[in-house]
Amino acid sequence: MPGRKVCLVLLAALVTSGAALPQSAIRYDAASRVWQLSAGEMTYEIGVNDQNGLQTMYWGPRLEGPSTLASAKSYPEAASFDASLSTTPLEYAAWGDGLPTQPALKISFPDGNRSLILDYLDSKQTDGPNGDRLEITLRDRLAEVYVHLFYKVYAPGILARWSQIENRTKAVITVEQAASATLNLPPSTSYELSSLSGRWGAEWQLQTVALVPGHNVLESRRGSTSHQSNPWLAIGRTGETTETAGPVWFGELGWSGSWQIDVEQTFSHRIKITGGYNTFDFSYPLAPGQLLNTPIFYVGYTSKGHGEASRILHHFQQQQILPGAPRPKPRPIIYNSWEATEFNVDEAGQLALAEKAASLGVERMVIDDGWFGQRATDHAGLGDWYVNQTKFPNGLKPVIDRVHQLGMDFGIWVEPEMINPDSDLYRKHPDWAMSFPGRPRTEARNQLVLNLARDDVKQFILSFLDKLVSENDIAFLKWDYNRNWSEPGWDAVPLPEQKEIYVRYIDNLYNVLAELRKRHPKLEIESCSGGGGRVDLGILRYTDEVWPSDNTDALDRLSIQDGFSHAYTPGVMVAWVTDVPNFLDRRNIPLQFRFTVAMTGALGIGSDVTKWTADESSLATRLLAFYKTIRSTVQQGALYRLVAPEANEQSALEYVAEDGHQAVLFAFLHSQHYGEPFQTVRAKGLEPAALYKVNPLDPAKATGLPQQMTGSELMGLGLSLHLIGDYDSTAIVFEKVERK
Ligand code: GLA
């Protein structure tokens, strides 16, 4: 626009390697008071409108060059029942002034007033090596209540949003609802919402529903992220959005406590997404001068379908979120004792497993539950983190030393936030467990939740873990969390502060994890919660990997892992090969199929390997060696879900290395029907003109394939594979041939 002063504030966050994604940038047009935030293939625009409110103007495909948008203009009222406030897509609306849709913020003042009207005040931009940051401050029209909205853009195509509520009045005010952000989509009647739901043993079920006017609430009220619903969503357009094409607006929250994402279709078919703290039972008193920070809501947009949305998230998680980002350490191959021995761990048994695991090529030996306190079953011991003398009369040292001699490092299971009533800790500190005094307390798996919002509990957890890791050469903790909250009472603090437990518990959890990692920089941690009950971008800032599900049945795992991959990188997705018949489904799946399924994530073994036959052991040895050659492609490459496992009798996945030198394709035949041949699988994400050496894991299943194929042949012609019979599977590696 001629004469418009466009100030290019910053260009930052060049992609360090791999496919050349566009840069991220924030531009501000002072004349129109419009901000344009671009990241990857997305642009997001906001502006100050004629009412001095902060309004969403655009969220969609990247706009190049200076914005041509005029100033934001509030929308007219639709009727006397729907004032301008309910039709205008505001960036962060507080409840007040008659807002009838989901508020981002609700506050009550000591005089009983509960109305808040947020006007634009000012803004500030800062540059960082990892992205550009914008802070916009809103202020209540009358009271000294401020809301700071933060925006940060990242090159892979992610916008991070969060808010900070500040009380500059002279009295205590109570925050009754606080979201990180509201996001608005333009009107359409054909939106569909994808989300991930489930339960223990059946997490990560992908659900897609058409949106109709009203609210879809994705949430956990359980004090932790939950198996039942994960804080991830993707919105597409019915008939337009598929795995490989069409618009997808997506997001995930970085919070491991009770959370909520409200997806509202308003009467005018506008979509309003409001995410942050769960509003249920929420209350946070803010004293004069105090601040409340909300979790980070990470969002993105692509016009290339659900597959690309996942790849953007995976890339972002590797580049920005995980410990060690932008180069998180590859996950070692773990042996874990849980399914083999359950609570019956002891020195001789664990050493026998370790010897065998090492001979197969395993890199890390992990002793699971049962090594501490008086832990014979799940009835006792949680809280007593000393080595059980009967099971390990010489302590852990001889086991750890031998594990090292065998060329592996050592890890151990802990469940720091829990307590069994039958424990010395409980007998000493019964008040440390969460409860409502005088009311019944609910036990689950015979355990209670320690109130980690308390500083003494935080100190206890930090110091026992620090001692355990300092006194033993421990490279890895599997950090478990086996129940939800039931009575979130905290009577040790005055009444108004008791509900701060929802925030303070999680803040303290993050503090303990951060401090432990600071004191032990080489320590790696897995987030487990009876399977995948605590996987989110909050915990992933402090944990290197996660356990997606206790369900280790390879067929179920295909769907579980498929759902998981929509939201999180396979680089953190631990997958074990376990014994058959599977403990949950009683299915007998052949060893190769179990291995290939587990090799599509961070491979581990949980079988009783001492019982493996010579044939099974040699297959395992060969597959572990094979996995090591494709590990970085699987864990850090770009994932293409070629054929989804749900509703198909066959499925296929492909991973392309960041630098394109290698790709690996996995194919699975779940169940054979009518003697039908395995359908042709076409690769994706390769360079059409490049030549690839075709290296099949099982040459007999790939007979007739040329030894070299171009990318265009692999993607166009595809591959005919000879998979036959129930639970057949294979993998094929494509190595790019450097032409002279
Ligand atoms: C949870 C975990 C399992 C195992 C057990 C031990 O269920 O998900 O992997 O560690 O606890 O009690």
Coordinates of N, CA, C and O in Angstrom, one line a residue, residues 145-203:
V145 N -6.4 -3.7 36.2 CA -6.1 -5.1 35.9 C -5.6 -5.1 34.4 O -6.2 -4.6 33.5
Y146 N -4.4 -5.8 34.3 CA -3.7 -5.8 33.0 C -3.6 -7.2 32.5 O -3.4 -8.2 33.3
V147 N -3.7 -7.4 31.2 CA -3.5 -8.7 30.6 C -2.4 -8.6 29.6 O -2.5 -7.7 28.7
H148 N -1.3 -9.3 29.8 CA -0.2 -9.3 28.8 C -0.4 -10.5 27.9 O -0.4 -11.6 28.4
L149 N -0.5 -10.3 26.6 CA -0.6 -11.4 25.7 C 0.7 -11.6 25.0 O 1.3 -10.6 24.4
F150 N 1.2 -12.8 25.0 CA 2.5 -13.1 24.4 C 2.3 -13.9 23.1 O 1.5 -14.8 23.1
Y151 N 3.1 -13.5 22.1 CA 3.1 -14.2 20.8 C 4.5 -14.5 20.4 O 5.3 -13.6 20.5
K152 N 4.8 -15.7 20.0 CA 6.2 -16.0 19.6 C 6.1 -16.9 18.4 O 5.3 -17.9 18.4
V153 N 6.8 -16.6 17.3 CA 6.7 -17.4 16.1 C 8.0 -18.2 15.9 O 9.1 -17.7 16.2
Y154 N 7.9 -19.4 15.5 CA 9.0 -20.3 15.3 C 9.0 -20.8 13.8 O 7.9 -21.1 13.2
A155 N 10.2 -20.8 13.3 CA 10.4 -21.1 11.8 C 9.6 -22.4 11.3 O 9.1 -22.4 10.3
P156 N 9.6 -23.5 12.1 CA 8.9 -24.7 11.6 C 7.4 -24.4 11.3 O 6.8 -25.2 10.6
G157 N 6.9 -23.3 11.7 CA 5.5 -22.9 11.4 C 4.6 -23.0 12.6 O 3.4 -23.3 12.5
I158 N 5.1 -22.6 13.7 CA 4.4 -22.6 15.0 C 4.3 -21.2 15.6 O 5.3 -20.5 15.6
L159 N 3.1 -20.9 16.0 CA 2.9 -19.7 16.8 C 2.6 -20.1 18.3 O 1.7 -20.9 18.5
A160 N 3.4 -19.6 19.2 CA 3.1 -19.9 20.6 C 2.4 -18.7 21.2 O 2.8 -17.5 21.0
R161 N 1.3 -19.0 22.0 CA 0.6 -17.9 22.6 C 0.4 -18.2 24.1 O 0.0 -19.3 24.4
W162 N 0.5 -17.2 24.9 CA 0.2 -17.4 26.3 C -0.1 -16.0 26.9 O 0.1 -15.0 26.2
S163 N -0.7 -16.0 28.1 CA -1.1 -14.7 28.7 C -0.6 -14.6 30.1 O -0.2 -15.6 30.8
Q164 N -0.6 -13.4 30.6 CA -0.2 -13.1 32.0 C -1.2 -12.1 32.6 O -1.4 -11.1 32.0
I165 N -1.8 -12.5 33.7 CA -2.8 -11.6 34.3 C -2.1 -10.8 35.4 O -1.4 -11.5 36.3
E166 N -2.2 -9.5 35.4 CA -1.5 -8.8 36.5 C -2.5 -7.9 37.2 O -3.3 -7.2 36.6
N167 N -2.4 -8.0 38.5 CA -3.3 -7.2 39.4 C -2.5 -5.9 39.9 O -1.6 -6.1 40.7
R168 N -2.9 -4.8 39.4 CA -2.3 -3.5 39.9 C -3.3 -2.8 40.8 O -3.1 -1.6 41.0
T169 N -4.4 -3.4 41.1 CA -5.3 -2.7 42.0 C -4.8 -2.8 43.5 O -3.8 -3.4 43.7
K170 N -5.5 -2.2 44.4 CA -5.0 -2.2 45.8 C -5.6 -3.4 46.6 O -5.4 -3.5 47.8
A171 N -6.4 -4.2 45.9 CA -7.1 -5.3 46.7 C -6.8 -6.7 46.0 O -6.4 -6.7 44.8
V172 N -7.1 -7.7 46.7 CA -7.0 -9.1 46.1 C -8.1 -9.3 45.2 O -9.3 -9.1 45.5
I173 N -7.8 -9.7 44.0 CA -8.9 -10.1 43.0 C -8.8 -11.6 42.8 O -7.8 -12.2 43.1
T174 N -9.9 -12.2 42.4 CA -9.9 -13.7 42.2 C -10.1 -14.0 40.7 O -11.1 -13.6 40.1
V175 N -9.1 -14.7 40.1 CA -9.2 -15.2 38.8 C -10.0 -16.5 38.8 O -9.6 -17.4 39.4
E176 N -11.1 -16.4 38.1 CA -12.0 -17.6 38.1 C -11.9 -18.5 36.8 O -12.3 -19.6 36.8
Q177 N -11.4 -17.9 35.8 CA -11.1 -18.6 34.6 C -9.9 -17.9 33.9 O -9.9 -16.6 33.9
A178 N -9.0 -18.6 33.4 CA -7.9 -18.0 32.7 C -7.4 -18.9 31.5 O -6.9 -20.0 31.8
A179 N -7.6 -18.4 30.3 CA -7.1 -19.1 29.2 C -5.7 -18.6 28.7 O -5.4 -17.4 29.1
S180 N -5.0 -19.4 28.0 CA -3.8 -18.9 27.4 C -4.1 -18.0 26.2 O -3.4 -17.0 26.0
A181 N -5.1 -18.4 25.4 CA -5.4 -17.7 24.2 C -6.8 -18.1 23.7 O -7.3 -19.2 24.0
T182 N -7.3 -17.2 22.9 CA -8.5 -17.6 22.0 C -8.0 -17.4 20.6 O -7.2 -16.5 20.2
L183 N -8.4 -18.4 19.8 CA -8.1 -18.4 18.3 C -9.4 -18.4 17.5 O -10.3 -19.2 17.9
N184 N -9.5 -17.7 16.5 CA -10.7 -17.5 15.7 C -10.5 -18.0 14.3 O -9.5 -17.7 13.7
L185 N -11.5 -18.8 13.8 CA -11.5 -19.2 12.4 C -12.7 -18.5 11.7 O -13.7 -18.2 12.3
P186 N -12.5 -18.2 10.4 CA -13.6 -17.6 9.7 C -14.8 -18.4 9.6 O -14.7 -19.7 9.7
P187 N -16.0 -17.8 9.3 CA -17.2 -18.6 9.3 C -17.2 -19.7 8.2 O -16.7 -19.4 7.1
S188 N -17.8 -20.8 8.6 CA -18.0 -21.9 7.6 C -18.8 -22.9 8.3 O -18.8 -23.1 9.5
T189 N -19.6 -23.6 7.5 CA -20.5 -24.7 8.2 C -19.9 -26.0 7.9 O -20.5 -27.0 8.2
S190 N -18.6 -26.1 7.4 CA -18.1 -27.4 7.1 C -16.8 -27.8 7.9 O -16.0 -28.5 7.4
Y191 N -16.7 -27.2 9.0 CA -15.5 -27.6 9.8 C -15.7 -28.9 10.5 O -16.8 -29.3 10.9
E192 N -14.5 -29.6 10.6 CA -14.6 -30.9 11.4 C -13.4 -30.9 12.4 O -12.3 -30.3 12.1
L193 N -13.7 -31.4 13.5 CA -12.7 -31.4 14.6 C -12.1 -32.8 14.8 O -12.8 -33.7 15.1
S194 N -10.8 -32.9 14.8 CA -10.1 -34.1 15.2 C -9.5 -34.0 16.5 O -8.9 -32.9 16.9
S195 N -9.6 -35.0 17.4 CA -9.0 -35.0 18.7 C -8.6 -36.4 19.1 O -8.9 -37.3 18.3
L196 N -7.9 -36.5 20.2 CA -7.4 -37.8 20.6 C -8.0 -38.1 22.0 O -7.8 -37.4 22.9
S197 N -8.7 -39.3 22.0 CA -9.3 -39.7 23.3 C -9.0 -41.1 23.6 O -8.4 -41.8 22.7
G198 N -9.4 -41.6 24.7 CA -9.1 -43.0 25.0 C -9.3 -43.3 26.5 O -10.1 -42.7 27.2
R199 N -8.5 -44.3 27.0 CA -8.5 -44.7 28.4 C -7.3 -45.5 28.6 O -6.5 -45.7 27.6
W200 N -7.1 -46.0 29.8 CA -5.9 -46.8 30.1 C -5.9 -48.0 29.1 O -6.9 -48.6 28.9
G201 N -4.8 -48.3 28.5 CA -4.6 -49.4 27.6 C -5.2 -49.1 26.2 O -5.1 -50.0 25.3
A202 N -5.8 -48.0 26.0 CA -6.4 -47.7 24.7 C -6.3 -46.2 24.4 O -7.3 -45.6 24.0
E203 N -5.2 -45.6 24.7 CA -5.0 -44.2 24.5 C -4.9 -43.9 23.0 O -4.8 -44.8 22.1

